[in-house]
Short mmCIF file of C-alpha atoms and ligand atoms in Angstrom, two decimals:
data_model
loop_
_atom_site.label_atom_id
_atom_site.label_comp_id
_atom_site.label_asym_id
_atom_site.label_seq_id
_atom_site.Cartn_x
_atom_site.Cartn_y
_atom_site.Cartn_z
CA UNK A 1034 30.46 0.81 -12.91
CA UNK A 1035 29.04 -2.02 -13.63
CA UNK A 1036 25.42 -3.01 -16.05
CA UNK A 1037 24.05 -3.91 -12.29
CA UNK A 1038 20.79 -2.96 -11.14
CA UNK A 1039 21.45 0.12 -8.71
CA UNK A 1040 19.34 0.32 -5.56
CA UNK A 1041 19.02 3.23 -3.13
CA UNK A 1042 17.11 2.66 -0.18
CA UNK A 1043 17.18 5.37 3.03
CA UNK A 1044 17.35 5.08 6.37
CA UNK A 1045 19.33 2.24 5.94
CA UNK A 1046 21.66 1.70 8.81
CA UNK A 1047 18.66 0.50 11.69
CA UNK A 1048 15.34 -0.96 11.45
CA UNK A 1049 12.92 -1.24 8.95
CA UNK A 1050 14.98 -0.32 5.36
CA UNK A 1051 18.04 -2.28 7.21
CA UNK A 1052 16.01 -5.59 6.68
CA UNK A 1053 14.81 -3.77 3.27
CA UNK A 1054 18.67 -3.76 2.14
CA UNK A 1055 19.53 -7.37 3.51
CA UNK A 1056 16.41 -8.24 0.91
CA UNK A 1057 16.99 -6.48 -1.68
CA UNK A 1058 21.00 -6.70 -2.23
CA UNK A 1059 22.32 -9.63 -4.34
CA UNK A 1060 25.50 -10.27 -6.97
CA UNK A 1061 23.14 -8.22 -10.02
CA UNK A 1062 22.72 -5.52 -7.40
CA UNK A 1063 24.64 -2.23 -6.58
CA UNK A 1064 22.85 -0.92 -2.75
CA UNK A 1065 23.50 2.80 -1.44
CA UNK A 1066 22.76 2.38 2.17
CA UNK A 1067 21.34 5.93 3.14
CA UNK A 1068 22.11 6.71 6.81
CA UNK A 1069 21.73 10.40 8.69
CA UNK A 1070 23.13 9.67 12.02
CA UNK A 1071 23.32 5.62 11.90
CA UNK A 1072 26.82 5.79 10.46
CA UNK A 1073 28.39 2.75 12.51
CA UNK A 1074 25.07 0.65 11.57
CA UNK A 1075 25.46 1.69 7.82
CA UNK A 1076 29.34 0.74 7.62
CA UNK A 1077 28.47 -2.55 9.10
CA UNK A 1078 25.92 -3.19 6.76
CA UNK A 1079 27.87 -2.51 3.77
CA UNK A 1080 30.56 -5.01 5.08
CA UNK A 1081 28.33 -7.65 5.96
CA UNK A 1082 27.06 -7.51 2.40
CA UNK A 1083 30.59 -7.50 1.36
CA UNK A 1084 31.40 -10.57 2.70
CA UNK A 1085 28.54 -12.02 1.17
CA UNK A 1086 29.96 -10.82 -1.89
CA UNK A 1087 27.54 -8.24 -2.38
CA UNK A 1088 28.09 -4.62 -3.75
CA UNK A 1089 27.23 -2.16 -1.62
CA UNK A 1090 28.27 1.68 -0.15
CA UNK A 1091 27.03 4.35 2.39
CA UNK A 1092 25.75 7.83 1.78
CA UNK A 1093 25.31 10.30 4.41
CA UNK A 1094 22.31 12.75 4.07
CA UNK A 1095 19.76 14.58 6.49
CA UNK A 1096 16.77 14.68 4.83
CA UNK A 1097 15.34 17.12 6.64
CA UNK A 1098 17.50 19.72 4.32
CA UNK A 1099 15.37 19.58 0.74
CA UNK A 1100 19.39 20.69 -1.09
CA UNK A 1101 20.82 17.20 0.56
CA UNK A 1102 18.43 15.26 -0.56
CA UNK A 1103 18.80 16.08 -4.13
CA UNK A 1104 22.20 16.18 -4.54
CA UNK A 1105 22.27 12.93 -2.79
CA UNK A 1106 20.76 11.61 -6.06
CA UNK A 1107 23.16 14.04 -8.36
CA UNK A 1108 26.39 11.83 -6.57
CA UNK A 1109 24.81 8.77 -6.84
CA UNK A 1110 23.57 9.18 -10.67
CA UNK A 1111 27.66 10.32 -11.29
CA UNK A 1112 28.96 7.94 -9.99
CA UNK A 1113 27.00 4.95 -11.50
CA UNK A 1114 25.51 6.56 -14.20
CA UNK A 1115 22.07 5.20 -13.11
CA UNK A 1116 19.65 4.81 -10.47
CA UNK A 1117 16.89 1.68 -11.45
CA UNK A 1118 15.26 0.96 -7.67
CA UNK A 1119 14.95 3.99 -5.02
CA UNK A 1120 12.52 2.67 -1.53
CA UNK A 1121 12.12 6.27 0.61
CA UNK A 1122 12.19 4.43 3.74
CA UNK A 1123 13.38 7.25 6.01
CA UNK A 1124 11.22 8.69 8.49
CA UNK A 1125 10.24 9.85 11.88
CA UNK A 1126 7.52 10.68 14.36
CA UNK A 1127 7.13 14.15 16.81
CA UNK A 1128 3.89 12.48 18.31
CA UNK A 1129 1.50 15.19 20.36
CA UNK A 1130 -1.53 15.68 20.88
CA UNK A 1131 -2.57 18.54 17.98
CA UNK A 1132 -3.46 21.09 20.45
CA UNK A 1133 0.10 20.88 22.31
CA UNK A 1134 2.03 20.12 18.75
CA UNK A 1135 4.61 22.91 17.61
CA UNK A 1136 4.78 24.31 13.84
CA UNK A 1137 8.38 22.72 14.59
CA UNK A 1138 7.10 19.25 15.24
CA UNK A 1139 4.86 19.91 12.36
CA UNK A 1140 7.23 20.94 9.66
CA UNK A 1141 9.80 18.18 10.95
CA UNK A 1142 7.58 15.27 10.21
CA UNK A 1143 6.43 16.89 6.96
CA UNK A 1144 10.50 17.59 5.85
CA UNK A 1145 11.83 14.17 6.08
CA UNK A 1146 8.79 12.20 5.74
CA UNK A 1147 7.06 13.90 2.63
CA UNK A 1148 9.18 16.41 1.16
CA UNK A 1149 12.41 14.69 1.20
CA UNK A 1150 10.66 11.85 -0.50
CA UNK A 1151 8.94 14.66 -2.80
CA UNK A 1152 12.60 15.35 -4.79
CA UNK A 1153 13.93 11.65 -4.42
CA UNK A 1154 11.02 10.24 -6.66
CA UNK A 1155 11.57 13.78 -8.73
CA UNK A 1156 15.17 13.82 -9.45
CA UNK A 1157 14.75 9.37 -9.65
CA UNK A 1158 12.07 9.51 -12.42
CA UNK A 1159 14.18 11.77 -14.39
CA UNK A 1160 16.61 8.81 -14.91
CA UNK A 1161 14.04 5.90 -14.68
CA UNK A 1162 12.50 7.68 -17.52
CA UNK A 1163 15.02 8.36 -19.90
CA UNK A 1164 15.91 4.14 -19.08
CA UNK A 1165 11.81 3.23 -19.32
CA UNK A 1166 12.51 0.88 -16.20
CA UNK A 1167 12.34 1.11 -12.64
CA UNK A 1168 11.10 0.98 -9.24
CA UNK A 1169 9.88 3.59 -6.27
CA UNK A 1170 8.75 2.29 -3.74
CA UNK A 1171 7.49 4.10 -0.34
CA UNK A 1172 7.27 3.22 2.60
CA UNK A 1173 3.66 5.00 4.52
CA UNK A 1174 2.06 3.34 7.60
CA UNK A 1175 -1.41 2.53 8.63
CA UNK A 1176 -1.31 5.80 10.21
CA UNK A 1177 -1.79 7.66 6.98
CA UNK A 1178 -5.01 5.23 6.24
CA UNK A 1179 -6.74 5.50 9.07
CA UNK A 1180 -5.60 8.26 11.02
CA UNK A 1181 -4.10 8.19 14.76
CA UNK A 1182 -4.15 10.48 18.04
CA UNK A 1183 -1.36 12.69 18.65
CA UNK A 1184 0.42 11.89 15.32
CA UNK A 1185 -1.20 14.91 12.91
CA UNK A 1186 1.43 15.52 11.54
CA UNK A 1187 2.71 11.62 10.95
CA UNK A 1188 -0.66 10.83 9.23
CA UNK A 1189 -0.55 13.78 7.26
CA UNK A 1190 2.84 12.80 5.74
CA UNK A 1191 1.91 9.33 5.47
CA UNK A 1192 -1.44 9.73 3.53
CA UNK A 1193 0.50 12.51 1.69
CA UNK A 1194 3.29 9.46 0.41
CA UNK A 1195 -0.09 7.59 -0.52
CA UNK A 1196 -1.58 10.49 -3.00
CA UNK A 1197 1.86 10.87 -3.74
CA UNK A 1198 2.69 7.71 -5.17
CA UNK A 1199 -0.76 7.33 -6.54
CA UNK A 1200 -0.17 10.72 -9.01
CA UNK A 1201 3.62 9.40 -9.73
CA UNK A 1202 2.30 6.05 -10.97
CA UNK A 1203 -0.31 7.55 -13.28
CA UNK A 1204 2.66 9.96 -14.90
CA UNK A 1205 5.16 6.98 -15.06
CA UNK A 1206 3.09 4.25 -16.15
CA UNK A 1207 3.93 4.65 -19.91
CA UNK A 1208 7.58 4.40 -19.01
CA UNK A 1209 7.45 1.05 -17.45
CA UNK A 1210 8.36 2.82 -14.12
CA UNK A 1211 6.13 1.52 -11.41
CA UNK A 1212 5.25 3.56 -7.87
CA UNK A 1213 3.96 1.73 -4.74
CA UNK A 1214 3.89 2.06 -1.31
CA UNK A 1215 3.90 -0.33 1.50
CA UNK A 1216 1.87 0.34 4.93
CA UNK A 1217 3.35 -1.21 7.67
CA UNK A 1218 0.99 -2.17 10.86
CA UNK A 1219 3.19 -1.76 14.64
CA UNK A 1220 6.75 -2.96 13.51
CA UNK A 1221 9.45 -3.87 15.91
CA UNK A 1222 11.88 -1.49 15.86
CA UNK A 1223 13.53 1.79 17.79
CA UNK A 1224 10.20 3.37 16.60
CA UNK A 1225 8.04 1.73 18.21
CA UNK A 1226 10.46 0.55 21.18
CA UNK A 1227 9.72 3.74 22.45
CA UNK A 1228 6.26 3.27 23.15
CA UNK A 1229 5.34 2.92 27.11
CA UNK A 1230 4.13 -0.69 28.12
CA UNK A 1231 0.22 1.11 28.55
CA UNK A 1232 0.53 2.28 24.70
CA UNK A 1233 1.39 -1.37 23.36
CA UNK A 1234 -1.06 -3.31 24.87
CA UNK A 1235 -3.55 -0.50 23.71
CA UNK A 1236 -1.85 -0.92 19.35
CA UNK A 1237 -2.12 -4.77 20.40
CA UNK A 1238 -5.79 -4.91 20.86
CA UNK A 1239 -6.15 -3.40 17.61
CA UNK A 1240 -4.08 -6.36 15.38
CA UNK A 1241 -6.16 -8.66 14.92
CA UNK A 1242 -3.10 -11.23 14.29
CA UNK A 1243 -2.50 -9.69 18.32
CA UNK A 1244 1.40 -9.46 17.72
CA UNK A 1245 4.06 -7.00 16.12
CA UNK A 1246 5.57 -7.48 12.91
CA UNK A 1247 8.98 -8.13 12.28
CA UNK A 1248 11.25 -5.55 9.44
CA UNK A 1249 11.83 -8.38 7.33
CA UNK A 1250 7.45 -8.80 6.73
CA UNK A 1251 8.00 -5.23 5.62
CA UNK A 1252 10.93 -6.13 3.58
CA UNK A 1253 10.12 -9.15 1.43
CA UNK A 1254 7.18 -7.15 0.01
CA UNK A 1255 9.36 -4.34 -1.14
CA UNK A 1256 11.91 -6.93 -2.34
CA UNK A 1257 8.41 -8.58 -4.68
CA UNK A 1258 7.55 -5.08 -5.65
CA UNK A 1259 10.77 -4.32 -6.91
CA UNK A 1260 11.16 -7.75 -8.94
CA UNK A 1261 10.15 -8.32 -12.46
CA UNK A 1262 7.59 -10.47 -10.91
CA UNK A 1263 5.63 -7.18 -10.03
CA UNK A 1264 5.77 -5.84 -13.13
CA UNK A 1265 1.64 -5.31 -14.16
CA UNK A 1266 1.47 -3.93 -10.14
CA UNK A 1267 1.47 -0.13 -9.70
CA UNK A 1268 0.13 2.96 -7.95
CA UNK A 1269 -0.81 0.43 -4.96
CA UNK A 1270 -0.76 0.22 -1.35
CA UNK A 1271 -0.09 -2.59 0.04
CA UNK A 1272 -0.53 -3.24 3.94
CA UNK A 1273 1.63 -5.46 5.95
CA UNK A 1274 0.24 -4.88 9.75
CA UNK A 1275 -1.27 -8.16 11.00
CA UNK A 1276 -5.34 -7.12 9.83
CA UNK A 1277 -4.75 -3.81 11.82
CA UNK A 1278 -6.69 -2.12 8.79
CA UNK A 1279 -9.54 -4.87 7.43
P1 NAP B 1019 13.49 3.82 13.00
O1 NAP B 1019 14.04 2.54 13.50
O2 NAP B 1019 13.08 4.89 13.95
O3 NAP B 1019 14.49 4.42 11.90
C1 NAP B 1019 14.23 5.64 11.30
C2 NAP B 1019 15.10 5.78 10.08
O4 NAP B 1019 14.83 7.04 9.47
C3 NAP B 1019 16.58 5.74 10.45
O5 NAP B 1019 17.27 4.98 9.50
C4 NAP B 1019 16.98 7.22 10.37
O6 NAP B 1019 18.32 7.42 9.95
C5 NAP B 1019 16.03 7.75 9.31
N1 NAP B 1019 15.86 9.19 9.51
C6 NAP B 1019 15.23 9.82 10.53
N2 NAP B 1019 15.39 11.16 10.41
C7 NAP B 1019 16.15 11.36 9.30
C8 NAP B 1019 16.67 12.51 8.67
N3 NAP B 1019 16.48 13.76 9.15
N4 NAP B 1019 17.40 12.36 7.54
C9 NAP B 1019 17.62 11.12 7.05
N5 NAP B 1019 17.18 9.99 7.61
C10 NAP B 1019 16.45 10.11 8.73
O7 NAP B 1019 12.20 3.58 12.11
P2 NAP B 1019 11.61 2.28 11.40
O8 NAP B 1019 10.60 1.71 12.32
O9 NAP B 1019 12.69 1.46 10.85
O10 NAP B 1019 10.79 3.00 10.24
C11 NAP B 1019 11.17 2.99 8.87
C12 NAP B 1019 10.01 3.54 8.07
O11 NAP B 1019 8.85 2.74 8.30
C13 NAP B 1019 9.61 4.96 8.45
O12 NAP B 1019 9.24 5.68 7.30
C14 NAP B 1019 8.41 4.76 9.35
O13 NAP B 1019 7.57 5.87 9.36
C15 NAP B 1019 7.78 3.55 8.69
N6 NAP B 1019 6.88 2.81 9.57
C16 NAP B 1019 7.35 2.21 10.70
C17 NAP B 1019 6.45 1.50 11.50
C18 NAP B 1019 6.86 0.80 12.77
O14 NAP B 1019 5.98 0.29 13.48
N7 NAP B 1019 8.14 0.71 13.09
C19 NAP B 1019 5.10 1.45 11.17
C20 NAP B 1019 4.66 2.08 9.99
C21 NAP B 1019 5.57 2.76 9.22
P3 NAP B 1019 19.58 7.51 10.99
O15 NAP B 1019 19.36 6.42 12.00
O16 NAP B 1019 20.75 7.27 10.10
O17 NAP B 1019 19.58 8.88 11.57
#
């Protein structure tokens, strides 16, 4: 393959790391759009990006099994011989309140949402190492700053990505490899769209900007982290929710 930048962002075919993709992917890019189950909205990704003359392919994994993950990374790294940007965008929610919450809702949040992550940056800074360039970048939520009712187990694998890219950035920083993570507010997407009419108004109260975001807020600060022009910037959170956490 080509000398192009390659790119890896998951959960890729919906929502947030959709809008990630359509801002990161250009002509000195090669984008592997991670999907699970969004395999129609992946494919038709990947085309639209073709017709804008952009590189681009799917990859299937479920990230809640720790052996897909990794060799996700093994095919990718084979095939192009490099991975320089990875944004662990993939996640979900099990919301309940902690005395009604299962060890199954637990360790479901915690699988996809920090231990998936966990080997992605792992088997990633192997490569960005040996190169001395590159990019993580993860994507948390307010909820692992502050904390939310009947989402334990969310926060706690939120606030986990935060320590977690915190520690990576301190072991990478030699390498020229910088770690961030971005913390959106209440973004409109299937996420949220599930959220009864009572429960908005309620998240809307708290944003002081008093509306949602939109994915692409989310994704044009992921597209500046993973620029040159964020070079000196690492080991940061950065919040994009409206003021929800001043
Ligand atoms: P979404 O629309 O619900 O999409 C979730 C994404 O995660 C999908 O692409 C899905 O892939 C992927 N995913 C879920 N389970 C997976 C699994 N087992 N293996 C692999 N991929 C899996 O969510 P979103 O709102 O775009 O959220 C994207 C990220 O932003 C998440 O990390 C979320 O926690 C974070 N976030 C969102 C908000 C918000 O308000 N929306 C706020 C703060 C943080 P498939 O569709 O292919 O199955």
């Amino acid at each position: 393959m080509s000398k192009k930048q390659v790119v890896l962002v998951t959960g890729a075919g919906r929502g947030i790391g959709k809008a990630i993709v359509r801002a990161l992917a250009s002509p000195t890019r090669f984008v592997y759009i991670h999907y699970s189950t969004s395999a129609d909205g992946a494919s038709a990704l990947a085309e639209e990006l073709a017709r804008e003359g952009k590189e681009a392919r799917t990859v299937q994994a479920d990230l809640s099994d720790p052996a897909a993950a990794k060799n996700m990374i093994a095919e990718i790294v084979d095939e192009s011989g490099q991975l320089d940007i990875l944004v662990n965008n993939a996640g979900l929610t099990r919301d309940q309140l902690t005395v009604r919450m299962t060890d199954e809702d637990y360790d479901a949040v915690i699988q996809v949402n920090q231990t998936a992550p966990f080997i992605l940056m792992r088997e990633a800074a192997k490569i960005m190492m040996r190169k001395r360039w590159g990019r993580i970048i993860n994507i948390s939520s307010v909820v692992g700053l502050k904390g939310n009712a009947g989402q334990i187990n969310y926060a706690a694998s939120k606030a986990a990505v935060i320590a977690m890219t915190k520690s990576l950035a301190r072991e990478l920083a030699g390498r020229s490899v910088t770690v961030n993570s971005v913390a959106p507010g209440f973004i409109e997407t299937d996420m949220t769209a599930v959220l009864s009419e009572k429960v908005r108004t309620q998240y809307l109260d708290t944003i002081p900007m008093h509306r949602l975001g939109k994915p692409e807020d989310v994704a044009a600060i992921v597209d500046f982290l993973a620029s040159e022009k964020a070079n000196y910037i690492t080991g940061q959170t950065i919040s994009v929710d409206g003021g929800m956490n001043l």
